[in-house]
Amino acid sequence: MAVVTRPMYGGAMEVALPGSYVDTSEIREVPDHQEVWADIDTSQSFILEILQCQDGLAGTALADFHFREVAKANGCAAADARVLETRQLAAQDLPHFARFAGADAAVLVGEQVAGKYNEAVKNVVRLEMLVVRLPAPIDSELLITINTPTQVNAQSSEQKLATAQASFFNEVLTTLKINDTGLFGC
């Protein structure tokens, strides 16, 4: 799979994504705190969000919190949101974040059964999530979610499966980079 370095937030950040991904802000409205990219050949998507820090949570507990929040936003019942794996990341797992002393990062892989655009029919979607807490003066969290539909209901508006699409999550871990901390008001 060929990847291309894509600018995020006007170049303040960058990450390598598959070449078939397009910036969805050219198609629909995307909130300012998000970057949303989608594969033109499948229904796989990449979402990068800048969020306020969640007090009292860190590491895998923080990743689990964000997974549950995404499930709620997707209209997913608690029983239909299943965590498959969580792990704390070490500094070497995110090579471009070594300069941010005290950064905390974790990965969560899970599945959610939810409807696309809150449809009544449900699809199974695999989520690969990375959450990075950046300490002061940045004092923000980065949440990356790669959504991959793995089972699609025949009645869903979702018509393409991304199961053949190889995961590029490790590419994200090694290529995610902050070029300008001014993005965070620093």
mmCIF file of N, CA and C in Angstrom, residues 56-128:
data_model
loop_
_atom_site.group_PDB
_atom_site.id
_atom_site.type_symbol
_atom_site.label_atom_id
_atom_site.label_comp_id
_atom_site.label_asym_id
_atom_site.label_seq_id
_atom_site.Cartn_x
_atom_site.Cartn_y
_atom_site.Cartn_z
ATOM 1 N N GLY A 56 -7.972 13.266 35.530
ATOM 2 C CA GLY A 56 -8.041 12.025 36.287
ATOM 3 C C GLY A 56 -7.899 10.759 35.475
ATOM 4 N N LEU A 57 -7.648 10.873 34.191
ATOM 5 C CA LEU A 57 -7.479 9.688 33.343
ATOM 6 C C LEU A 57 -6.136 9.752 32.633
ATOM 7 N N ALA A 58 -5.544 8.589 32.431
ATOM 8 C CA ALA A 58 -4.275 8.516 31.699
ATOM 9 C C ALA A 58 -4.175 7.149 31.044
ATOM 10 N N GLY A 59 -3.269 7.040 30.096
ATOM 11 C CA GLY A 59 -2.944 5.763 29.480
ATOM 12 C C GLY A 59 -4.138 5.021 28.908
ATOM 13 N N THR A 60 -4.197 3.714 29.202
ATOM 14 C CA THR A 60 -5.249 2.882 28.631
ATOM 15 C C THR A 60 -6.633 3.259 29.166
ATOM 16 N N ALA A 61 -6.723 3.786 30.387
ATOM 17 C CA ALA A 61 -8.017 4.244 30.909
ATOM 18 C C ALA A 61 -8.524 5.436 30.089
ATOM 19 N N LEU A 62 -7.624 6.292 29.665
ATOM 20 C CA LEU A 62 -7.990 7.424 28.821
ATOM 21 C C LEU A 62 -8.461 6.935 27.449
ATOM 22 N N ALA A 63 -7.756 5.964 26.886
ATOM 23 C CA ALA A 63 -8.158 5.396 25.597
ATOM 24 C C ALA A 63 -9.548 4.767 25.706
ATOM 25 N N ASP A 64 -9.793 4.039 26.796
ATOM 26 C CA ASP A 64 -11.097 3.416 27.007
ATOM 27 C C ASP A 64 -12.192 4.478 27.126
ATOM 28 N N PHE A 65 -11.909 5.573 27.828
ATOM 29 C CA PHE A 65 -12.871 6.677 27.951
ATOM 30 C C PHE A 65 -13.269 7.189 26.566
ATOM 31 N N HIS A 66 -12.277 7.448 25.710
ATOM 32 C CA HIS A 66 -12.568 7.981 24.380
ATOM 33 C C HIS A 66 -13.315 6.963 23.525
ATOM 34 N N PHE A 67 -12.985 5.681 23.665
ATOM 35 C CA PHE A 67 -13.703 4.628 22.937
ATOM 36 C C PHE A 67 -15.181 4.652 23.322
ATOM 37 N N ARG A 68 -15.462 4.758 24.602
ATOM 38 C CA ARG A 68 -16.855 4.786 25.086
ATOM 39 C C ARG A 68 -17.571 6.063 24.622
ATOM 40 N N GLU A 69 -16.868 7.181 24.585
ATOM 41 C CA GLU A 69 -17.465 8.430 24.099
ATOM 42 C C GLU A 69 -17.815 8.337 22.612
ATOM 43 N N VAL A 70 -16.924 7.737 21.834
ATOM 44 C CA VAL A 70 -17.202 7.551 20.407
ATOM 45 C C VAL A 70 -18.399 6.617 20.238
ATOM 46 N N ALA A 71 -18.473 5.558 21.045
ATOM 47 C CA ALA A 71 -19.612 4.633 20.981
ATOM 48 C C ALA A 71 -20.919 5.380 21.238
ATOM 49 N N LYS A 72 -20.937 6.236 22.268
ATOM 50 C CA LYS A 72 -22.150 7.018 22.568
ATOM 51 C C LYS A 72 -22.512 7.920 21.394
ATOM 52 N N ALA A 73 -21.511 8.602 20.844
ATOM 53 C CA ALA A 73 -21.753 9.506 19.713
ATOM 54 C C ALA A 73 -22.286 8.747 18.493
ATOM 55 N N ASN A 74 -21.894 7.475 18.363
ATOM 56 C CA ASN A 74 -22.350 6.644 17.247
ATOM 57 C C ASN A 74 -23.696 5.982 17.518
ATOM 58 N N GLY A 75 -24.276 6.242 18.698
ATOM 59 C CA GLY A 75 -25.540 5.611 19.050
ATOM 60 C C GLY A 75 -25.405 4.130 19.321
ATOM 61 N N CYS A 76 -24.239 3.742 19.771
ATOM 62 C CA CYS A 76 -23.916 2.335 20.020
ATOM 63 C C CYS A 76 -24.242 1.975 21.472
ATOM 64 N N ALA A 77 -25.037 0.928 21.668
ATOM 65 C CA ALA A 77 -25.340 0.461 23.022
ATOM 66 C C ALA A 77 -24.064 -0.037 23.685
ATOM 67 N N ALA A 78 -23.981 0.099 25.009
ATOM 68 C CA ALA A 78 -22.776 -0.321 25.738
ATOM 69 C C ALA A 78 -22.418 -1.773 25.437
ATOM 70 N N ALA A 79 -23.419 -2.626 25.302
ATOM 71 C CA ALA A 79 -23.175 -4.047 25.022
ATOM 72 C C ALA A 79 -22.624 -4.276 23.611
ATOM 73 N N ASP A 80 -22.775 -3.275 22.740
ATOM 74 C CA ASP A 80 -22.315 -3.394 21.361
ATOM 75 C C ASP A 80 -20.969 -2.711 21.113
ATOM 76 N N ALA A 81 -20.289 -2.346 22.184
ATOM 77 C CA ALA A 81 -18.960 -1.738 22.083
ATOM 78 C C ALA A 81 -17.993 -2.637 22.845
ATOM 79 N N ARG A 82 -17.100 -3.268 22.113
ATOM 80 C CA ARG A 82 -16.220 -4.268 22.723
ATOM 81 C C ARG A 82 -14.755 -3.895 22.499
ATOM 82 N N VAL A 83 -14.015 -3.816 23.598
ATOM 83 C CA VAL A 83 -12.579 -3.556 23.529
ATOM 84 C C VAL A 83 -11.867 -4.882 23.269
ATOM 85 N N LEU A 84 -11.018 -4.909 22.251
ATOM 86 C CA LEU A 84 -10.266 -6.114 21.899
ATOM 87 C C LEU A 84 -8.849 -6.084 22.457
ATOM 88 N N GLU A 85 -8.286 -4.886 22.522
ATOM 89 C CA GLU A 85 -6.883 -4.754 22.958
ATOM 90 C C GLU A 85 -6.630 -3.331 23.426
ATOM 91 N N THR A 86 -5.842 -3.195 24.476
ATOM 92 C CA THR A 86 -5.329 -1.880 24.878
ATOM 93 C C THR A 86 -3.861 -2.059 25.232
ATOM 94 N N ARG A 87 -3.093 -1.025 24.987
ATOM 95 C CA ARG A 87 -1.693 -1.067 25.415
ATOM 96 C C ARG A 87 -1.141 0.347 25.550
ATOM 97 N N GLN A 88 -0.315 0.490 26.560
ATOM 98 C CA GLN A 88 0.394 1.733 26.789
ATOM 99 C C GLN A 88 1.554 1.795 25.796
ATOM 100 N N LEU A 89 1.811 2.953 25.247
ATOM 101 C CA LEU A 89 2.930 3.100 24.316
ATOM 102 C C LEU A 89 4.143 3.660 25.030
ATOM 103 N N ALA A 90 5.287 3.247 24.551
ATOM 104 C CA ALA A 90 6.561 3.774 25.047
ATOM 105 C C ALA A 90 7.001 4.909 24.126
ATOM 106 N N ALA A 91 7.939 5.709 24.583
ATOM 107 C CA ALA A 91 8.419 6.865 23.814
ATOM 108 C C ALA A 91 8.873 6.471 22.411
ATOM 109 N N GLN A 92 9.523 5.321 22.267
ATOM 110 C CA GLN A 92 10.031 4.923 20.950
ATOM 111 C C GLN A 92 8.916 4.537 19.976
ATOM 112 N N ASP A 93 7.699 4.293 20.484
ATOM 113 C CA ASP A 93 6.579 3.953 19.609
ATOM 114 C C ASP A 93 6.078 5.157 18.810
ATOM 115 N N LEU A 94 6.327 6.351 19.317
ATOM 116 C CA LEU A 94 5.944 7.601 18.651
ATOM 117 C C LEU A 94 7.199 8.450 18.483
ATOM 118 N N PRO A 95 8.023 8.143 17.497
ATOM 119 C CA PRO A 95 9.336 8.782 17.398
ATOM 120 C C PRO A 95 9.314 10.304 17.292
ATOM 121 N N HIS A 96 8.274 10.883 16.741
ATOM 122 C CA HIS A 96 8.242 12.338 16.571
ATOM 123 C C HIS A 96 7.715 13.074 17.799
ATOM 124 N N PHE A 97 7.438 12.336 18.883
ATOM 125 C CA PHE A 97 6.916 12.965 20.091
ATOM 126 C C PHE A 97 7.928 12.972 21.237
ATOM 127 N N ALA A 98 9.145 12.552 20.972
ATOM 128 C CA ALA A 98 10.180 12.500 22.007
ATOM 129 C C ALA A 98 10.438 13.881 22.617
ATOM 130 N N ARG A 99 10.235 14.935 21.843
ATOM 131 C CA ARG A 99 10.505 16.296 22.340
ATOM 132 C C ARG A 99 9.452 16.785 23.328
ATOM 133 N N PHE A 100 8.352 16.050 23.471
ATOM 134 C CA PHE A 100 7.293 16.447 24.394
ATOM 135 C C PHE A 100 7.410 15.629 25.674
ATOM 136 N N ALA A 101 8.300 16.065 26.557
ATOM 137 C CA ALA A 101 8.531 15.347 27.813
ATOM 138 C C ALA A 101 7.226 15.231 28.585
ATOM 139 N N GLY A 102 6.953 14.038 29.057
ATOM 140 C CA GLY A 102 5.741 13.806 29.833
ATOM 141 C C GLY A 102 4.527 13.445 29.004
ATOM 142 N N ALA A 103 4.684 13.333 27.688
ATOM 143 C CA ALA A 103 3.559 12.914 26.852
ATOM 144 C C ALA A 103 3.170 11.487 27.227
ATOM 145 N N ASP A 104 1.894 11.210 27.195
ATOM 146 C CA ASP A 104 1.348 9.914 27.565
ATOM 147 C C ASP A 104 0.537 9.404 26.380
ATOM 148 N N ALA A 105 0.764 8.159 25.960
ATOM 149 C CA ALA A 105 0.063 7.643 24.785
ATOM 150 C C ALA A 105 -0.369 6.200 25.003
ATOM 151 N N ALA A 106 -1.515 5.876 24.428
ATOM 152 C CA ALA A 106 -2.039 4.516 24.501
ATOM 153 C C ALA A 106 -2.808 4.201 23.227
ATOM 154 N N VAL A 107 -2.934 2.913 22.973
ATOM 155 C CA VAL A 107 -3.650 2.393 21.810
ATOM 156 C C VAL A 107 -4.806 1.544 22.307
ATOM 157 N N LEU A 108 -5.915 1.620 21.598
ATOM 158 C CA LEU A 108 -7.055 0.751 21.860
ATOM 159 C C LEU A 108 -7.573 0.255 20.522
ATOM 160 N N VAL A 109 -7.853 -1.043 20.449
ATOM 161 C CA VAL A 109 -8.499 -1.640 19.285
ATOM 162 C C VAL A 109 -9.814 -2.216 19.777
ATOM 163 N N GLY A 110 -10.891 -1.900 19.083
ATOM 164 C CA GLY A 110 -12.190 -2.394 19.503
ATOM 165 C C GLY A 110 -13.148 -2.525 18.336
ATOM 166 N N GLU A 111 -14.333 -2.990 18.660
ATOM 167 C CA GLU A 111 -15.408 -3.109 17.667
ATOM 168 C C GLU A 111 -16.660 -2.447 18.217
ATOM 169 N N GLN A 112 -17.401 -1.827 17.319
ATOM 170 C CA GLN A 112 -18.687 -1.256 17.684
ATOM 171 C C GLN A 112 -19.722 -1.693 16.660
ATOM 172 N N VAL A 113 -20.927 -1.953 17.127
ATOM 173 C CA VAL A 113 -22.051 -2.283 16.259
ATOM 174 C C VAL A 113 -22.935 -1.041 16.242
ATOM 175 N N ALA A 114 -22.946 -0.350 15.117
ATOM 176 C CA ALA A 114 -23.660 0.924 15.036
ATOM 177 C C ALA A 114 -24.117 1.168 13.611
ATOM 178 N N GLY A 115 -25.097 2.030 13.476
ATOM 179 C CA GLY A 115 -25.589 2.401 12.156
ATOM 180 C C GLY A 115 -24.820 3.578 11.602
ATOM 181 N N LYS A 116 -24.626 3.567 10.302
ATOM 182 C CA LYS A 116 -23.981 4.711 9.657
ATOM 183 C C LYS A 116 -24.976 5.870 9.666
ATOM 184 N N TYR A 117 -24.528 7.033 10.064
ATOM 185 C CA TYR A 117 -25.388 8.218 10.170
ATOM 186 C C TYR A 117 -26.636 7.909 11.002
ATOM 187 N N ASN A 118 -26.451 7.088 12.058
ATOM 188 C CA ASN A 118 -27.531 6.720 12.988
ATOM 189 C C ASN A 118 -28.693 5.993 12.313
ATOM 190 N N GLU A 119 -28.406 5.230 11.254
ATOM 191 C CA GLU A 119 -29.433 4.390 10.629
ATOM 192 C C GLU A 119 -29.897 3.332 11.626
ATOM 193 N N ALA A 120 -31.097 2.805 11.418
ATOM 194 C CA ALA A 120 -31.627 1.754 12.294
ATOM 195 C C ALA A 120 -30.874 0.436 12.109
ATOM 196 N N VAL A 121 -30.447 0.149 10.880
ATOM 197 C CA VAL A 121 -29.682 -1.083 10.644
ATOM 198 C C VAL A 121 -28.247 -0.861 11.095
ATOM 199 N N LYS A 122 -27.633 -1.926 11.582
ATOM 200 C CA LYS A 122 -26.315 -1.808 12.204
ATOM 201 C C LYS A 122 -25.234 -2.524 11.406
ATOM 202 N N ASN A 123 -24.043 -1.969 11.477
ATOM 203 C CA ASN A 123 -22.845 -2.549 10.876
ATOM 204 C C ASN A 123 -21.818 -2.780 11.981
ATOM 205 N N VAL A 124 -20.894 -3.689 11.742
ATOM 206 C CA VAL A 124 -19.787 -3.909 12.674
ATOM 207 C C VAL A 124 -18.584 -3.123 12.152
ATOM 208 N N VAL A 125 -18.041 -2.281 13.013
ATOM 209 C CA VAL A 125 -16.917 -1.430 12.630
ATOM 210 C C VAL A 125 -15.765 -1.669 13.594
ATOM 211 N N ARG A 126 -14.587 -1.912 13.039
ATOM 212 C CA ARG A 126 -13.362 -2.042 13.842
ATOM 213 C C ARG A 126 -12.781 -0.648 14.004
ATOM 214 N N LEU A 127 -12.432 -0.293 15.241
ATOM 215 C CA LEU A 127 -11.810 0.994 15.527
ATOM 216 C C LEU A 127 -10.394 0.755 16.048
ATOM 217 N N GLU A 128 -9.429 1.415 15.433
ATOM 218 C CA GLU A 128 -8.056 1.438 15.938
ATOM 219 C C GLU A 128 -7.842 2.866 16.407
#
